mmCIF file of C-alpha atoms in Angstrom:
data_model
loop_
_atom_site.group_PDB
_atom_site.id
_atom_site.type_symbol
_atom_site.label_atom_id
_atom_site.label_comp_id
_atom_site.label_asym_id
_atom_site.label_seq_id
_atom_site.Cartn_x
_atom_site.Cartn_y
_atom_site.Cartn_z
ATOM 1 C CA MET X 1 0.086 0.150 0.178
ATOM 2 C CA LEU X 2 2.818 2.192 0.781
ATOM 3 C CA ASP X 3 4.221 1.615 -2.801
ATOM 4 C CA SER X 4 0.867 2.572 -4.222
ATOM 5 C CA ARG X 5 1.020 5.501 -2.038
ATOM 6 C CA SER X 6 4.060 6.818 -3.106
ATOM 7 C CA GLU X 7 3.853 6.356 -6.468
ATOM 8 C CA GLN X 8 0.602 9.081 -6.360
ATOM 9 C CA GLN X 9 2.687 11.409 -4.720
ATOM 10 C CA HIS X 10 5.093 10.994 -6.907
ATOM 11 C CA HIS X 11 2.607 12.388 -9.671
ATOM 12 C CA PHE X 12 1.506 15.105 -7.827
ATOM 13 C CA ARG X 13 5.005 16.597 -6.981
ATOM 14 C CA GLY X 14 5.472 16.643 -10.876
ATOM 15 C CA ASP X 15 8.769 14.545 -10.331
ATOM 16 C CA ASP X 16 7.873 12.703 -13.494
ATOM 17 C CA PRO X 17 9.532 14.024 -16.660
ATOM 18 C CA GLN X 18 6.593 13.502 -18.784
ATOM 19 C CA ILE X 19 4.265 15.654 -16.813
ATOM 20 C CA THR X 20 7.005 18.306 -16.413
ATOM 21 C CA ARG X 21 7.449 19.023 -19.986
ATOM 22 C CA ALA X 22 4.178 18.921 -20.464
ATOM 23 C CA ARG X 23 3.286 21.504 -17.447
ATOM 24 C CA GLU X 24 5.524 23.614 -19.210
ATOM 25 C CA ALA X 25 4.483 23.639 -22.394
ATOM 26 C CA ALA X 26 1.081 24.890 -21.378
ATOM 27 C CA GLU X 27 2.873 27.304 -19.547
ATOM 28 C CA ALA X 28 4.732 28.588 -22.389
ATOM 29 C CA ARG X 29 1.533 28.636 -24.180
ATOM 30 C CA PHE X 30 -0.106 31.136 -21.600
ATOM 31 C CA ARG X 31 3.369 33.308 -20.891
ATOM 32 C CA PRO X 32 3.008 36.730 -22.163
ATOM 33 C CA LYS X 33 4.792 36.965 -25.309
ATOM 34 C CA ARG X 34 7.702 39.678 -25.427
ATOM 35 C CA GLN X 35 7.046 42.203 -28.490
ATOM 36 C CA LEU X 36 9.741 42.887 -30.678
ATOM 37 C CA ILE X 37 10.238 46.556 -31.229
ATOM 38 C CA GLU X 38 12.366 47.251 -33.875
ATOM 39 C CA PRO X 39 14.482 50.226 -33.877
ATOM 40 C CA SER X 40 12.788 53.078 -36.095
ATOM 41 C CA ALA X 41 14.827 54.799 -38.354
ATOM 42 C CA PRO X 42 16.905 57.436 -36.934
ATOM 43 C CA GLU X 43 14.747 60.755 -36.576
ATOM 44 C CA THR X 44 16.814 63.083 -38.919
ATOM 45 C CA PRO X 45 15.294 66.296 -39.842
ATOM 46 C CA PRO X 46 14.644 66.646 -43.681
ATOM 47 C CA ALA X 47 17.634 68.276 -45.593
ATOM 48 C CA THR X 48 14.799 71.092 -46.713
ATOM 49 C CA VAL X 49 11.985 72.162 -44.260
ATOM 50 C CA SER X 50 8.987 70.807 -45.786
ATOM 51 C CA LEU X 51 5.578 73.081 -45.225
ATOM 52 C CA PRO X 52 2.577 71.676 -43.716
ATOM 53 C CA ARG X 53 0.114 69.464 -46.350
ATOM 54 C CA LYS X 54 -2.189 71.586 -48.031
ATOM 55 C CA PRO X 55 -5.583 70.277 -47.849
ATOM 56 C CA ARG X 56 -6.920 69.325 -50.912
ATOM 57 C CA VAL X 57 -10.048 71.558 -51.500
ATOM 58 C CA LEU X 58 -12.196 71.171 -54.409
ATOM 59 C CA THR X 59 -13.700 74.297 -56.116
ATOM 60 C CA ILE X 60 -16.649 74.818 -57.381
ATOM 61 C CA ALA X 61 -17.308 75.622 -61.022
ATOM 62 C CA PRO X 62 -18.534 79.065 -61.811
ATOM 63 C CA PRO X 63 -22.137 78.727 -63.137
ATOM 64 C CA ALA X 64 -22.715 78.938 -66.640
ATOM 65 C CA PRO X 65 -22.973 82.484 -68.296
ATOM 66 C CA VAL X 66 -26.404 84.100 -68.563
ATOM 67 C CA HIS X 67 -27.472 84.884 -72.275
ATOM 68 C CA ALA X 68 -28.290 88.173 -72.920
ATOM 69 C CA GLU X 69 -30.632 87.339 -75.379
ATOM 70 C CA ARG X 70 -33.747 85.869 -73.350
ATOM 71 C CA GLU X 71 -36.922 85.312 -74.400
ATOM 72 C CA ALA X 72 -39.482 88.220 -73.865
ATOM 73 C CA PRO X 73 -41.845 86.717 -71.278
ATOM 74 C CA VAL X 74 -44.496 84.811 -72.123
ATOM 75 C CA SER X 75 -48.114 87.130 -72.297
ATOM 76 C CA PRO X 76 -51.116 86.026 -70.153
ATOM 77 C CA LYS X 77 -53.139 85.690 -73.348
ATOM 78 C CA ARG X 78 -50.256 83.507 -75.122
ATOM 79 C CA GLN X 79 -50.473 81.056 -72.645
ATOM 80 C CA MET X 80 -53.929 80.168 -72.811
ATOM 81 C CA THR X 81 -55.197 77.571 -74.811
ATOM 82 C CA PRO X 82 -58.045 78.089 -77.250
ATOM 83 C CA LYS X 83 -60.525 75.644 -75.685
ATOM 84 C CA ILE X 84 -60.822 73.067 -72.911
ATOM 85 C CA PRO X 85 -61.303 69.475 -73.608
ATOM 86 C CA ARG X 86 -64.289 68.126 -74.078
ATOM 87 C CA SER X 87 -63.113 65.010 -71.789
ATOM 88 C CA GLN X 88 -62.808 68.150 -69.130
ATOM 89 C CA PHE X 89 -66.460 69.489 -69.227
ATOM 90 C CA GLY X 90 -67.731 67.009 -66.267
ATOM 91 C CA ARG X 91 -64.984 68.274 -64.160
ATOM 92 C CA VAL X 92 -65.437 71.823 -64.877
ATOM 93 C CA ARG X 93 -69.367 71.776 -64.430
ATOM 94 C CA THR X 94 -68.471 69.586 -60.731
ATOM 95 C CA TRP X 95 -66.391 72.610 -59.567
ATOM 96 C CA VAL X 96 -68.682 75.187 -60.213
ATOM 97 C CA LYS X 97 -71.642 73.140 -58.510
ATOM 98 C CA TYR X 98 -69.027 72.772 -55.916
ATOM 99 C CA GLY X 99 -68.723 76.921 -55.704
ATOM 100 C CA MET X 100 -65.293 77.646 -57.998
ATOM 101 C CA THR X 101 -65.895 80.607 -59.707
ATOM 102 C CA ALA X 102 -65.956 80.602 -63.629
ATOM 103 C CA ARG X 103 -62.173 83.033 -63.211
ATOM 104 C CA GLN X 104 -60.590 80.143 -60.877
ATOM 105 C CA ILE X 105 -61.527 77.430 -63.349
ATOM 106 C CA ALA X 106 -60.224 79.690 -66.064
ATOM 107 C CA GLU X 107 -56.844 80.136 -64.185
ATOM 108 C CA VAL X 108 -56.511 76.358 -63.950
ATOM 109 C CA TYR X 109 -57.090 75.713 -67.542
ATOM 110 C CA GLY X 110 -55.238 78.881 -68.577
ATOM 111 C CA VAL X 111 -58.093 79.779 -70.721
ATOM 112 C CA ALA X 112 -60.619 82.908 -71.300
ATOM 113 C CA VAL X 113 -63.255 83.094 -68.901
ATOM 114 C CA GLY X 114 -65.443 83.335 -71.773
ATOM 115 C CA GLU X 115 -64.652 79.655 -72.671
ATOM 116 C CA VAL X 116 -65.704 78.397 -68.864
ATOM 117 C CA ALA X 117 -68.798 80.069 -69.032
ATOM 118 C CA ARG X 118 -69.564 78.646 -72.491
ATOM 119 C CA ILE X 119 -69.205 74.908 -70.919
ATOM 120 C CA ILE X 120 -71.510 75.873 -68.322
ATOM 121 C CA ARG X 121 -74.267 77.378 -70.285
ATOM 122 C CA LYS X 122 -74.296 74.010 -72.176
ATOM 123 C CA ALA X 123 -74.970 72.113 -68.945
#
């Protein structure tokens, strides 16, 4: 019995070379690694003094030149279309029914008030 006890103690103490190697290998794995610090190049000032780096700024292109030959603004009479399409007559009558004036409807369609009055009279 003493032999088995001494054998157990032998294993616990770590006298076994196989256990010792295993323990050392495990400790080596978890040991902090040394960082190799490479000597940096000697800091010597450059031969010429360098100016600070210029920031890269994008410039905005100038706006296109404005032509002096602008077309004359279109007069209100030129904007008006001669007639309201027949497909819109029902809409015009509905707007009148809900309270729009002939002038307001004429402004929407860009026609003369007389054109709207003509459509309303046909109703």
